[in-house]
Structure formats: C-alpha cells, structure tokens
Short mmCIF file of C-alpha atoms in Angstrom, two decimals:
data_model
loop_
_atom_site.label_atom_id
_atom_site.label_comp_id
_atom_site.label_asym_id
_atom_site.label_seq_id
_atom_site.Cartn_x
_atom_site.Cartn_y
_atom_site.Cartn_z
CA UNK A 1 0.00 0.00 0.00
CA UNK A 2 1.10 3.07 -1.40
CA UNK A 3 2.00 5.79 1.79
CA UNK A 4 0.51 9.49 1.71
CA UNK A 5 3.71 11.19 0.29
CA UNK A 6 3.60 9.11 -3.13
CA UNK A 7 0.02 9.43 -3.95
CA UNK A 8 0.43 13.09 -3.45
CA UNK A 9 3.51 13.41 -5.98
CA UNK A 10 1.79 11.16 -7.95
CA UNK A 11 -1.86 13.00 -8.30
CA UNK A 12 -0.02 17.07 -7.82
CA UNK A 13 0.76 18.83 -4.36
CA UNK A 14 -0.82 20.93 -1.86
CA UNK A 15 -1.65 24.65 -3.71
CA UNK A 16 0.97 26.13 -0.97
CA UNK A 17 3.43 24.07 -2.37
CA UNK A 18 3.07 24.97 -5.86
CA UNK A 19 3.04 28.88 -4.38
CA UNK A 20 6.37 28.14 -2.72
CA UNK A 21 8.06 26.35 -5.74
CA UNK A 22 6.99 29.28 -7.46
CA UNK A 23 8.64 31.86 -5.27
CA UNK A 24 11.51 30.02 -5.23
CA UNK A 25 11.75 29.43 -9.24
CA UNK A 26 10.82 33.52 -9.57
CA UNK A 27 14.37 34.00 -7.42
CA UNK A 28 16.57 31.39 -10.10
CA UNK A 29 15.67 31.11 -13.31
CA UNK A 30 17.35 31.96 -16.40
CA UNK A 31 17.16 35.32 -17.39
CA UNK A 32 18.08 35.76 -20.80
CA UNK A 33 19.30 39.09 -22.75
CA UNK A 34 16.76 41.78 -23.67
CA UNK A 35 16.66 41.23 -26.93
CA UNK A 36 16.04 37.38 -26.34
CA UNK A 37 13.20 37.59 -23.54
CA UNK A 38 9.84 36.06 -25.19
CA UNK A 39 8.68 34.80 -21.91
CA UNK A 40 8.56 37.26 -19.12
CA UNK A 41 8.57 36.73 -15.37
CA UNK A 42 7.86 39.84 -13.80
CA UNK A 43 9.99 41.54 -10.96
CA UNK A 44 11.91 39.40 -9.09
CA UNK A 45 13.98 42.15 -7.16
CA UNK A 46 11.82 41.20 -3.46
CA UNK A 47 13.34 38.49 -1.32
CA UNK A 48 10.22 36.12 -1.14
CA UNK A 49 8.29 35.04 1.72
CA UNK A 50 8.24 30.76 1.93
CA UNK A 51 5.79 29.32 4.26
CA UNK A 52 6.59 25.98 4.48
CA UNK A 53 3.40 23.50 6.57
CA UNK A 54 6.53 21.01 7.63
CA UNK A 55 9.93 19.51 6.25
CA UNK A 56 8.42 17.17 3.40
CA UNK A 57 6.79 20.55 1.71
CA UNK A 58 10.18 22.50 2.07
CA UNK A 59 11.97 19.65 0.42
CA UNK A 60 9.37 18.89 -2.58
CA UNK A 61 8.91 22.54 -3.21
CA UNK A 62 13.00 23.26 -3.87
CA UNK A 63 12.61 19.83 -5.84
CA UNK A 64 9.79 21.33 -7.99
CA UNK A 65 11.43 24.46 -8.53
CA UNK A 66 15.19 23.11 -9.26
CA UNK A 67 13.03 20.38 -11.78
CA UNK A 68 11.01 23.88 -13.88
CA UNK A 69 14.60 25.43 -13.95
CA UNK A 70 16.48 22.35 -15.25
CA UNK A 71 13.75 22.44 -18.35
CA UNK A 72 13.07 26.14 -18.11
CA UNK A 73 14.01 26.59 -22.17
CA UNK A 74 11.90 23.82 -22.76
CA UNK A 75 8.71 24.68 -20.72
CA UNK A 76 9.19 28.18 -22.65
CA UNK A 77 8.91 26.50 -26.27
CA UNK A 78 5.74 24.60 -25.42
CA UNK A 79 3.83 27.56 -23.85
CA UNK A 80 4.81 29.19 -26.99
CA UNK A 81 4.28 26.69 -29.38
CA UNK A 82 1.35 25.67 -28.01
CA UNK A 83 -0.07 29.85 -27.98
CA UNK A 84 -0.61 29.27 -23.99
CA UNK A 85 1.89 32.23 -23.57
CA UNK A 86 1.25 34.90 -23.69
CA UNK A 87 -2.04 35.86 -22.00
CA UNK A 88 -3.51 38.61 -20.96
CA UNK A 89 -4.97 37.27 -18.09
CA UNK A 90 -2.48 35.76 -16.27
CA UNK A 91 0.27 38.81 -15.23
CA UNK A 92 3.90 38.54 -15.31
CA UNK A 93 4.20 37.99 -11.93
CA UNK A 94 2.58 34.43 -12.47
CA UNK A 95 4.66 32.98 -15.15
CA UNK A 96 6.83 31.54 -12.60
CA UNK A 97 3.94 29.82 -11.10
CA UNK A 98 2.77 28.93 -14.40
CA UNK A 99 6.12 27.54 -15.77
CA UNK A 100 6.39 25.28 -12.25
CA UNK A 101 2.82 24.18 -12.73
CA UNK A 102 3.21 23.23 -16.59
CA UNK A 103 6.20 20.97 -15.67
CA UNK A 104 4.44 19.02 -12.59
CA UNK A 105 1.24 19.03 -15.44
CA UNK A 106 3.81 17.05 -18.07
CA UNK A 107 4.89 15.23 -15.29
CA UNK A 108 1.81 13.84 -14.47
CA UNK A 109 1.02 13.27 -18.33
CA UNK A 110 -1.51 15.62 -18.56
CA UNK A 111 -3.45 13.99 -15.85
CA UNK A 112 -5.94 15.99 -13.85
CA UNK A 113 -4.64 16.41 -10.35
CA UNK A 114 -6.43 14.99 -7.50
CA UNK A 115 -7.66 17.79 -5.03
CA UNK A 116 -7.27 17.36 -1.27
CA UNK A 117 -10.49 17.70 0.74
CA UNK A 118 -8.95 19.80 3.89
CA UNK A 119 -6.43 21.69 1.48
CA UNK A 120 -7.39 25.94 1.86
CA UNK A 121 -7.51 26.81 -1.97
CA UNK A 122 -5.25 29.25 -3.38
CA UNK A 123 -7.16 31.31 -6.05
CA UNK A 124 -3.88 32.03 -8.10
CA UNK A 125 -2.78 28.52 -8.51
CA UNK A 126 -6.30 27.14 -8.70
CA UNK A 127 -6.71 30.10 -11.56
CA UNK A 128 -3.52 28.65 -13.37
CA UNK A 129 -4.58 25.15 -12.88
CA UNK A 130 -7.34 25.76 -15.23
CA UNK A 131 -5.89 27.81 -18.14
CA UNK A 132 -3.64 24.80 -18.11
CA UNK A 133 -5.74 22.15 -18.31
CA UNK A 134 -7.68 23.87 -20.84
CA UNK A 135 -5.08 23.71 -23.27
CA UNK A 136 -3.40 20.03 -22.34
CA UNK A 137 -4.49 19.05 -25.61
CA UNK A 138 -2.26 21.56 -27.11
CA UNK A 139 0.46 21.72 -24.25
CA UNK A 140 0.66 18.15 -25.02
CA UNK A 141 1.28 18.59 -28.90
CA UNK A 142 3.60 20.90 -28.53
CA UNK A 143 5.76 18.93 -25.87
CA UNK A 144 5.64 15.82 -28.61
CA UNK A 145 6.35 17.95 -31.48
CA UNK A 146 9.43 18.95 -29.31
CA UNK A 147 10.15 15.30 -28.71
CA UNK A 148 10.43 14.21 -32.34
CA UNK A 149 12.48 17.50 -33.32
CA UNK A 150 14.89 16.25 -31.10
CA UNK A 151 14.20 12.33 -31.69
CA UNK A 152 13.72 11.98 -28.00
CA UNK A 153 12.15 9.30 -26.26
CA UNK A 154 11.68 11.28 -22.57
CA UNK A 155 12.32 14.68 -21.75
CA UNK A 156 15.04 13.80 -20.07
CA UNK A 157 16.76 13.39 -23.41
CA UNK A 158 16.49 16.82 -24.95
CA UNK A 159 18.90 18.37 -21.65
CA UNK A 160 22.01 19.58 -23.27
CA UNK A 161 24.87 16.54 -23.00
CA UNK A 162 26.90 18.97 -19.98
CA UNK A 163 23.47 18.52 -17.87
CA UNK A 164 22.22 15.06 -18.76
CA UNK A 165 26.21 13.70 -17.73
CA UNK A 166 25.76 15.92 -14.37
CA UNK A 167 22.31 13.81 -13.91
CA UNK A 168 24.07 10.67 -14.51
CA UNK A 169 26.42 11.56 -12.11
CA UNK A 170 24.18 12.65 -9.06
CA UNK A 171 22.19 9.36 -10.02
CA UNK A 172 24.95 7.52 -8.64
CA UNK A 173 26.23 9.37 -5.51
CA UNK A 174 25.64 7.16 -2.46
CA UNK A 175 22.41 8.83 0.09
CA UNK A 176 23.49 9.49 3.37
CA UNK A 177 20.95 9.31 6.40
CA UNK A 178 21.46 10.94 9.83
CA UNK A 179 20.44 9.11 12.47
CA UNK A 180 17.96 10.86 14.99
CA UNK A 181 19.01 10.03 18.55
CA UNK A 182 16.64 12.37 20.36
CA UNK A 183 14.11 9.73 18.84
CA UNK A 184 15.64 5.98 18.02
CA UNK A 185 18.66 4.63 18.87
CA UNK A 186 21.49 2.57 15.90
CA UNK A 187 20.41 -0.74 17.18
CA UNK A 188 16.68 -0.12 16.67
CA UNK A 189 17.65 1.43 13.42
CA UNK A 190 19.34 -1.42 12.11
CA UNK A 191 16.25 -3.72 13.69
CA UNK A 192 13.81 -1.57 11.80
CA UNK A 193 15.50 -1.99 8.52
CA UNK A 194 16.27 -5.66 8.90
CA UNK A 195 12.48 -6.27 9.14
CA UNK A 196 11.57 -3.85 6.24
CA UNK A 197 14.55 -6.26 4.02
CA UNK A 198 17.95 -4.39 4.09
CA UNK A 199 21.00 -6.07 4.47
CA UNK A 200 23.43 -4.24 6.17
CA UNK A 201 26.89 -4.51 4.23
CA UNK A 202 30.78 -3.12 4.68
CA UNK A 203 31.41 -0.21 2.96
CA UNK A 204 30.15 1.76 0.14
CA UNK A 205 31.80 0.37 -2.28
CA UNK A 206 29.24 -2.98 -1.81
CA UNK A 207 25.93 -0.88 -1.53
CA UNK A 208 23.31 -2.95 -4.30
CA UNK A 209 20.01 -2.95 -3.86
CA UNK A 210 18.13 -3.01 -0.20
CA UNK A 211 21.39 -2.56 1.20
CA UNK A 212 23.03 -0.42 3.87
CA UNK A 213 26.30 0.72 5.48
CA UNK A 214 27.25 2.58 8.61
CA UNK A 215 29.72 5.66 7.36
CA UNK A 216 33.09 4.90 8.56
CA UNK A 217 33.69 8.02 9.80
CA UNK A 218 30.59 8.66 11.48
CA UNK A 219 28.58 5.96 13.41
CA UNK A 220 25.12 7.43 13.77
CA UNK A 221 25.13 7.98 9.48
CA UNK A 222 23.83 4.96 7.15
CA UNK A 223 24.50 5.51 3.52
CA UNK A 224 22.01 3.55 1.12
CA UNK A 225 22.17 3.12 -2.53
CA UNK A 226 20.86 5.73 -4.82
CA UNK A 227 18.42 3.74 -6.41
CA UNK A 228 16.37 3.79 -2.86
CA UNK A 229 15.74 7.47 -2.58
CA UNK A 230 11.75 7.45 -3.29
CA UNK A 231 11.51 3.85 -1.43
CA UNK A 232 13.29 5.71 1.75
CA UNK A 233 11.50 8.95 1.79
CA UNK A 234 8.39 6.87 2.23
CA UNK A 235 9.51 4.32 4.86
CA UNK A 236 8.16 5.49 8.48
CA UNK A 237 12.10 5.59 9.82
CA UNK A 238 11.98 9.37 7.72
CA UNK A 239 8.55 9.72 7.79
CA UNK A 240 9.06 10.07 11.72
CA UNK A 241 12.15 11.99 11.21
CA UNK A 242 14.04 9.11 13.19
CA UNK A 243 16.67 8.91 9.96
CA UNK A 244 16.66 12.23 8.10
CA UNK A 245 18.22 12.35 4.85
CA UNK A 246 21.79 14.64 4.02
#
C-alpha cells in the first residue's frame, strides 16, 4: 500500500506548495538578454516570503522548482508553441507559477490532479490550474512535437549533453541518512531496517540494492544506494524523522 507522500507526488501537491516552488523558481531562473526575452517573469527584485506546513513541503517545493529550472528553455517552447503564452490574463508575476505548474502538469502526463479535501484553496494557482488544463491538448502537442524534433524518447533526453552527464552523475552518488538520537537509537535502526529487508553490508563500495552501510567516519550515518531514494522517503524511519536524509 502506497504511503501518503507518493500518492500526493503522484496525483499534484498541496496549492501552498506549488506557491512556494513558485517563489523560489521567480528567485533562479534563467534570465536571458533583452533582446532574447519572449517569456517574461515579472519583478523578481523582493526576497520572497516561503511558508513551508513542515519539512516534506520544504523539500518537494526546492525539488519542484530546481526540476522547472532544469527544463526552463523547454517549458518556454511549449507555452509558446502551443499559444498558452502569452495571455492577458495571467500577469507577469505568475509565469513563474505557471512555468512550475506546466512541468508538474507534463509530469503527471496531462493527468488531472487529484484535489485534497482539507487543502485551503489558493485562487492564483487554482486560476492557473485551469488555463492549463484547458489547453493540455495543445500543451501536449507541442511537448511531442518537441520530442520528435529532437528524436527523444523522454524529456530527459532533450537536456544539453553537460546537464544530462551531471544527472548521470548525481544518479549515482551514495544517500546518506542521519540518524535521529533524540528519537531511536542505531540498534533499533538497524532492527527496523532488517524487518523492512535491508542487508546491512561493509562499505560503500558494496551498496546494491536493499542494502546499507554505517559511514566509517561517522557511526550514527547509514548511507544507502541511490536507487532507494523514493523507497526511503516513504519508509516510516523518515517519515518520523528518526533517519533524516543529508
């Protein structure tokens, strides 16, 4: 059974997170020379106020807005192409929102997103949500036009080469956990994870699969394989912030 974190990535986020992501994409995107600007984000100049509910929003709404800048020249072309952008609606001061939004929309494959009951609406992301998913049809056409331009089977493929081999390379780096001691102690760690299937190993250098090692430097750090990242976030060792992730 799938926990509360995943079904929310999978069916969209909270409107507050989408608001933060936004705030925080507003602050680092690309901004290209005057004479190249065909997307415009408004005035950035203000330091932006992040409310974050608890840890897991903070963390997926840096991860949304690092994920809208990584395809920022991409998620330009399809509002373009697909005459989504520009509007005279929607203000310059919600392009960031709407750029974050598009990307979790593509993400999702165009898939409605699933509303929490007890969520407090947002009007400017629920206003955004549905300009979007007005013209999925079209966002969608444009993003596979895109696709076939540059004989790509996933976005992932039309990154420029320097970016894709920096993916490839974080894709690999080992994740390191810090143990809580306030709340659990190494032994009940290690009990924990023994009955959830990990295999405790040497050193890094044998991590594969649901596998784990104590850092040789520091004994209340495990360092799991890569690969686990999603599986980990979701087991109730982070979930109750008794291993919290580097």
């Amino acid at each position: 059974e799938k926990s509360t974190t995943t079904l929310i990535e999978e069916n969209g986020y909270h409107d507050l997170i989408y608001i933060n992501a936004a705030k925080i994409f507003q602050g680092i995107h690309n901004q290209k020379p005057q004479d190249r600007i065909l997307v415009r984000y408004g005035d950035d100049s203000a330091t932006p106020l992040l409310t974050f509910k608890d840890e897991y929003s903070q963390r997926v709404s840096y991860e949304l807005a690092f994920s809208a800048l990584k395809y920022q020249d991409l998620l330009e072309k399809i509002l373009l192409d697909s005459c989504a952008y520009p509007c005279h609606s929607i203000p310059d001061e919600l392009t960031s929102l709407l750029v974050v939004m598009l990307y979790d929309l593509q993400d999702r494959k165009f898939q409605a997103r699933e509303i929490v009951d007890e969520e407090e609406p947002v009007a400017e992301v629920r206003k955004i949500e549905h300009y979007l998913y007005n013209f999925k049809t079209k966002l969608a056409a444009a993003l596979a036009r895109c696709r076939i331009k540059h004989d790509a089977l996933s976005i992932e493929h039309i990154l420029p080469e320097t970016i894709r081999k920096q993916e490839q390379r974080a894709s690999v780096v080992p994740l390191y956990a810090w143990i809580n001691t306030l709340k659990i102690s190494l032994q009940d760690v290690v009990k924990s994870l023994e009955t959830k299937g990990f295999r405790r190993v040497e050193s890094v250098s044998d991590l594969d699969h649901y596998t784990y090692c104590i850092d040789q430097h520091c004994y209340d750090v495990l360092v799991f394989p890569s690969s686990l990242k999603k599986e980990l976030l979701n087991l109730d060792l982070f979930t109750d912030y008794k291993l919290v992730l580097q």
